[in-house]
Every structure is written in C-alpha cells, then in structure tokens.
Amino acid sequence: MSNNNIETKGDTTMNIKTSIKPPMESCPPNPGYSLPVLKTPYTKLNLALGSLGGFRRGELVAVVSDKYNYREGLVNDIYMGLALVNKPAMIDDSKIPVVIDISFGESAKPYQEKMLFRYQELTGDTTSLDYHLLHHRGYRYFSYLVSDASLYKLSDLISYICGVEASGHEIHLLTIGDLSTISRLDRIGNTLSLSEILRRMRYFFDERGCTVVTSLPIDESIKSHTFDDTEHKLKEVS
C-alpha cells in the first residue's frame, strides 16, 4: 500500500492467490449481518432505503441512471461521506477499518481534486486542503486508480481486496466505477456476463461483511420498452 493510499494500475499483471467461488444457492453467514447498517450522507436517501435506514453490511448496491445524471457523483459522495455519519463497527477489533474507492480512467491529481471538492461540499469545511489527511472516526480512505477498465478483470479486483485484508485492514465499504466497462474474462479465459460478475462479487463481499456500491448505465432497451402494468414497472426493469 502506498503512503498516500492512492494506487494506480495500467495493466493486469498480477499474481492471483485466491480462487473465485461460483455463486451458491445460499451464501455462508455474513459476519457483518448483525452490525449497524452503513448510513449515507443523505438523510432523505436513508429514509428511502426503508426501515433499515442505510445499507446492510455485505450488500451490493447499483446506482443506475443515464450518464451525466449524477450517477457517479452519488457513488463518490457515499464514499467520501461514509465516515462522516458512521462509526466503525468491527467484525475483528484487531483490524483497521477502511473504505475503498476504485476509479476507472482517472489520473491522480484530478481525482484528488474532485474528491476533496466532494468532501468540502458535504461538510462545508474549506480548510481541509489535503486529500490524504481525510480520515475520520478511525476510518482510513484508500483509492485505487485503474487507467484502462477494459483490461481490469474480476480476478484483479479479488486479488487487490485480499491484499488489503492481508495487510491488517477490514473493509467496510467498496465503491467502484461502472462495472459494465471492465473485462468479462475470468482468470482462466472464460467470458462472463455482467450478471455473473455481479453474482460472484455479491458472494465474495457478502461473506466479508463489505458493502459494495457501483454505478451502471440504463440499458437502452429499457427506454423503448412499453410497460403494461406501471405498478410492477420497477420489477420489470430489474
């Protein structure tokens, strides 16, 4: 892990030391299931999430909308605002709590400026000028910048997460860019569908009690679809 907690990656040459298990009918017990939910920095969004008032630990959440509709901005705000409204509830008290953002196609300086601006907007604090010092309530912020999403595989993500865990960290939240843009190849060269990638991610992160928030574009076919029953429109879209 780099000193400034920002890593960059331009290729996918990595030693994979873990296997990705296929999806199962039932996941193993989620160690974070009984822990407090993770609230977002938006009160009304928490209310919209129902009686829980936040994201369950281990949940996989997709923010879906058209491009330029603050889709990625909302994901960034959830990442930057997590420590402002949550205290770390640990599965393993010997670990260090961390939140991680994985971004595609961004260079370090513009990324840092963007995240610092989001922090200042959320808090009103314009005195914090160093992105690397933004740690709150015991949480540490890690960022991982991938220059070309089309070369980034699910196995690369799993390897990175396992490396963070092995360094003594407990990951409470992972935010990640548009997963529809990453490579569909698995570690042995088979092609995966996006739904299969999401299923494997849900299994992997659920058993760790790590919440994942990503952004996805609306399928073009949805826009031209005629809904006969508006009451069940959300179910049809999903």
Coordinates of C-alpha atoms in Angstrom, one line a residue:
M1 CA 0.0 0.0 0.0
S2 CA 1.4 3.3 -1.0
N3 CA 2.0 6.0 1.7
N4 CA -0.6 8.3 0.3
N5 CA -3.2 5.5 0.0
I6 CA -3.6 6.1 -3.8
E7 CA -2.5 3.4 -6.2
T8 CA -2.6 3.4 -9.9
K9 CA -2.7 0.5 -12.3
G10 CA -2.2 0.4 -16.0
D11 CA -2.2 -3.3 -16.7
T12 CA -3.4 -6.5 -15.2
T13 CA -0.1 -8.3 -14.5
M14 CA -0.8 -9.7 -11.0
N15 CA -0.3 -13.0 -9.2
I16 CA -3.8 -14.3 -8.3
K17 CA -3.5 -16.1 -4.9
T18 CA -7.2 -16.7 -4.4
S19 CA -9.9 -18.5 -6.3
I20 CA -13.3 -17.1 -7.0
K21 CA -16.0 -19.4 -5.9
P22 CA -19.1 -19.9 -8.1
P23 CA -22.4 -18.5 -6.9
M24 CA -24.2 -20.7 -4.5
E25 CA -27.9 -21.1 -3.7
S26 CA -27.2 -19.7 -0.2
C27 CA -24.2 -17.7 0.9
P28 CA -22.3 -18.5 4.1
P29 CA -23.3 -16.5 7.2
N30 CA -22.4 -12.8 6.7
P31 CA -20.2 -11.8 9.7
G32 CA -21.5 -8.2 9.5
Y33 CA -25.2 -9.0 9.2
S34 CA -25.9 -8.2 12.9
L35 CA -23.8 -5.0 12.8
P36 CA -25.3 -1.5 12.4
V37 CA -26.1 -0.5 8.8
L38 CA -23.9 1.9 6.9
K39 CA -25.8 5.2 6.5
T40 CA -25.3 7.5 3.5
P41 CA -24.5 11.2 4.0
Y42 CA -28.0 12.0 2.7
T43 CA -30.8 11.8 5.3
K44 CA -33.6 11.5 2.7
L45 CA -31.8 8.7 0.9
N46 CA -31.5 6.9 4.1
L47 CA -35.3 7.3 4.6
A48 CA -35.9 6.0 1.1
L49 CA -33.9 2.8 1.9
G50 CA -36.7 1.7 4.3
S51 CA -36.7 0.6 7.9
L52 CA -33.0 -0.1 7.9
G53 CA -32.2 3.5 7.1
G54 CA -28.9 2.6 5.3
F55 CA -27.0 -0.2 3.5
R56 CA -26.7 -3.6 5.1
R57 CA -23.1 -4.8 5.6
G58 CA -22.3 -7.1 2.7
E59 CA -25.0 -5.7 0.4
L60 CA -24.3 -5.0 -3.3
V61 CA -25.9 -1.8 -4.5
A62 CA -26.1 -0.5 -8.1
V63 CA -26.8 3.2 -8.8
V64 CA -28.5 3.0 -12.2
S65 CA -29.3 6.1 -14.4
D66 CA -28.4 7.8 -17.6
K67 CA -25.0 9.3 -18.0
Y68 CA -24.5 12.9 -16.7
N69 CA -27.3 12.3 -14.2
Y70 CA -25.1 12.5 -11.1
R71 CA -24.8 8.7 -11.1
E72 CA -21.0 8.6 -10.4
G73 CA -21.3 11.7 -8.2
L74 CA -23.7 10.0 -5.8
V75 CA -21.3 7.0 -5.6
N76 CA -18.4 9.4 -4.8
D77 CA -20.5 11.1 -2.1
I78 CA -21.3 7.8 -0.5
Y79 CA -17.6 7.0 -0.4
M80 CA -16.5 10.4 0.9
G81 CA -19.4 10.8 3.3
L82 CA -19.4 7.3 5.0
A83 CA -17.1 8.3 7.9
L84 CA -18.9 11.5 8.5
V85 CA -22.1 9.7 9.5
N86 CA -20.9 6.2 10.7
K87 CA -18.6 5.0 13.5
P88 CA -16.7 1.8 12.7
A89 CA -18.5 -1.3 13.9
M90 CA -15.8 -4.0 13.7
I91 CA -16.0 -7.7 12.9
D92 CA -12.4 -8.1 14.1
D93 CA -11.3 -5.5 16.6
S94 CA -7.6 -6.2 15.7
K95 CA -8.1 -4.8 12.2
I96 CA -8.1 -1.2 10.9
P97 CA -11.4 -0.1 9.3
V98 CA -11.1 1.2 5.8
V99 CA -13.2 2.4 2.9
I100 CA -12.0 2.0 -0.7
D101 CA -12.8 3.6 -4.0
I102 CA -11.7 2.1 -7.3
S103 CA -12.0 4.5 -10.2
F104 CA -11.5 3.9 -13.9
G105 CA -9.8 6.2 -16.4
E106 CA -8.7 8.9 -14.0
S107 CA -5.3 10.3 -13.2
A108 CA -4.2 11.0 -9.6
K109 CA -4.3 14.8 -9.4
P110 CA -7.8 15.4 -11.0
Y111 CA -9.1 12.6 -8.9
Q112 CA -7.8 14.0 -5.7
E113 CA -9.2 17.5 -6.5
K114 CA -12.6 16.0 -7.3
M115 CA -12.8 14.0 -4.1
L116 CA -11.6 17.0 -2.0
F117 CA -14.3 19.1 -3.5
R118 CA -16.9 16.5 -2.8
Y119 CA -15.7 16.4 0.9
Q120 CA -15.9 20.2 1.2
E121 CA -19.4 20.2 -0.3
L122 CA -20.6 17.5 2.1
T123 CA -19.1 19.1 5.2
G124 CA -18.8 22.8 4.4
D125 CA -15.2 22.5 5.6
T126 CA -13.0 24.5 3.2
T127 CA -10.0 24.4 5.5
S128 CA -9.1 20.8 4.7
L129 CA -6.9 21.1 1.6
D130 CA -5.0 17.8 1.7
Y131 CA -7.0 14.8 0.4
H132 CA -4.5 12.4 2.0
L133 CA -5.4 13.6 5.5
L134 CA -9.1 13.0 5.2
H135 CA -9.5 10.3 7.9
H136 CA -12.5 10.4 10.3
R137 CA -13.7 8.4 13.3
G138 CA -10.9 5.8 12.8
Y139 CA -11.7 5.1 9.1
R140 CA -8.9 5.2 6.5
Y141 CA -9.6 6.1 2.9
F142 CA -7.9 4.1 0.1
S143 CA -8.2 4.9 -3.6
Y144 CA -7.1 2.6 -6.5
L145 CA -7.0 4.2 -10.0
V146 CA -7.2 1.9 -13.0
S147 CA -6.2 3.6 -16.2
D148 CA -8.0 1.1 -18.6
A149 CA -11.1 -0.6 -17.3
S150 CA -11.3 -2.9 -20.3
L151 CA -8.1 -4.6 -19.1
Y152 CA -9.3 -4.9 -15.5
K153 CA -10.7 -8.3 -14.6
L154 CA -12.8 -9.5 -11.6
S155 CA -9.8 -11.6 -10.6
D156 CA -7.7 -8.4 -10.3
L157 CA -10.3 -6.9 -8.0
I158 CA -10.4 -10.0 -5.8
S159 CA -6.6 -10.1 -5.6
Y160 CA -6.4 -6.4 -4.6
I161 CA -9.1 -6.9 -1.9
C162 CA -7.3 -9.9 -0.5
G163 CA -4.1 -7.9 -0.4
V164 CA -5.7 -5.1 1.6
E165 CA -7.2 -7.6 4.1
A166 CA -3.8 -9.3 4.4
S167 CA -2.2 -6.0 5.4
G168 CA -4.4 -5.8 8.5
H169 CA -7.5 -3.9 7.3
E170 CA -11.2 -4.6 7.5
I171 CA -13.1 -3.2 4.5
H172 CA -16.5 -1.8 5.4
L173 CA -17.3 -0.2 2.0
L174 CA -16.1 -0.5 -1.5
T175 CA -17.2 1.9 -4.2
I176 CA -16.3 1.1 -7.7
G177 CA -16.8 2.6 -11.2
D178 CA -19.1 1.3 -14.0
L179 CA -18.6 -2.5 -13.9
S180 CA -20.1 -2.8 -17.4
T181 CA -16.8 -1.4 -18.7
I182 CA -14.4 -4.0 -17.2
S183 CA -13.1 -7.1 -18.9
R184 CA -15.5 -10.0 -19.0
L185 CA -12.7 -12.6 -18.9
D186 CA -12.2 -14.7 -15.8
R187 CA -8.8 -15.9 -14.6
I188 CA -8.8 -18.9 -17.0
G189 CA -10.1 -17.1 -20.1
N190 CA -13.8 -17.8 -19.9
T191 CA -16.2 -15.0 -20.8
L192 CA -18.6 -13.9 -18.0
S193 CA -21.8 -12.0 -18.4
L194 CA -22.3 -8.8 -16.3
S195 CA -24.9 -10.5 -14.2
E196 CA -22.4 -13.3 -13.5
I197 CA -19.8 -10.8 -12.4
L198 CA -22.3 -9.2 -10.1
R199 CA -23.3 -12.5 -8.6
R200 CA -19.7 -13.6 -7.9
M201 CA -19.0 -10.2 -6.3
R202 CA -22.0 -10.4 -4.1
Y203 CA -21.0 -13.8 -2.8
F204 CA -17.4 -12.7 -2.3
F205 CA -18.1 -9.5 -0.4
D206 CA -21.2 -10.7 1.5
E207 CA -19.2 -13.3 3.3
R208 CA -16.8 -10.5 4.4
G209 CA -19.5 -8.1 5.5
C210 CA -18.3 -5.5 3.0
T211 CA -20.9 -3.3 1.3
V212 CA -20.3 -2.6 -2.4
V213 CA -21.7 0.4 -4.3
T214 CA -21.3 0.7 -8.0
S215 CA -22.8 2.7 -10.9
L216 CA -24.4 1.2 -14.0
P217 CA -25.9 2.7 -17.1
I218 CA -29.6 2.1 -18.0
D219 CA -30.0 -0.5 -20.7
E220 CA -31.1 1.2 -23.9
S221 CA -33.8 -1.4 -24.4
I222 CA -35.5 -0.3 -21.2
K223 CA -36.1 3.2 -22.6
S224 CA -38.1 1.9 -25.5
H225 CA -40.0 -0.8 -23.5
T226 CA -43.7 -0.3 -23.0
F227 CA -44.9 -1.2 -19.6
D228 CA -48.4 -2.7 -19.4
D229 CA -48.5 -2.6 -15.6
T230 CA -46.9 0.5 -14.0
E231 CA -47.4 -0.9 -10.6
H232 CA -44.7 -3.6 -11.4
K233 CA -42.5 -1.3 -13.5
L234 CA -39.5 -1.5 -11.1
K235 CA -39.6 -5.3 -11.0
E236 CA -39.7 -5.5 -14.8
V237 CA -36.7 -3.1 -15.1
S238 CA -34.6 -5.0 -12.7

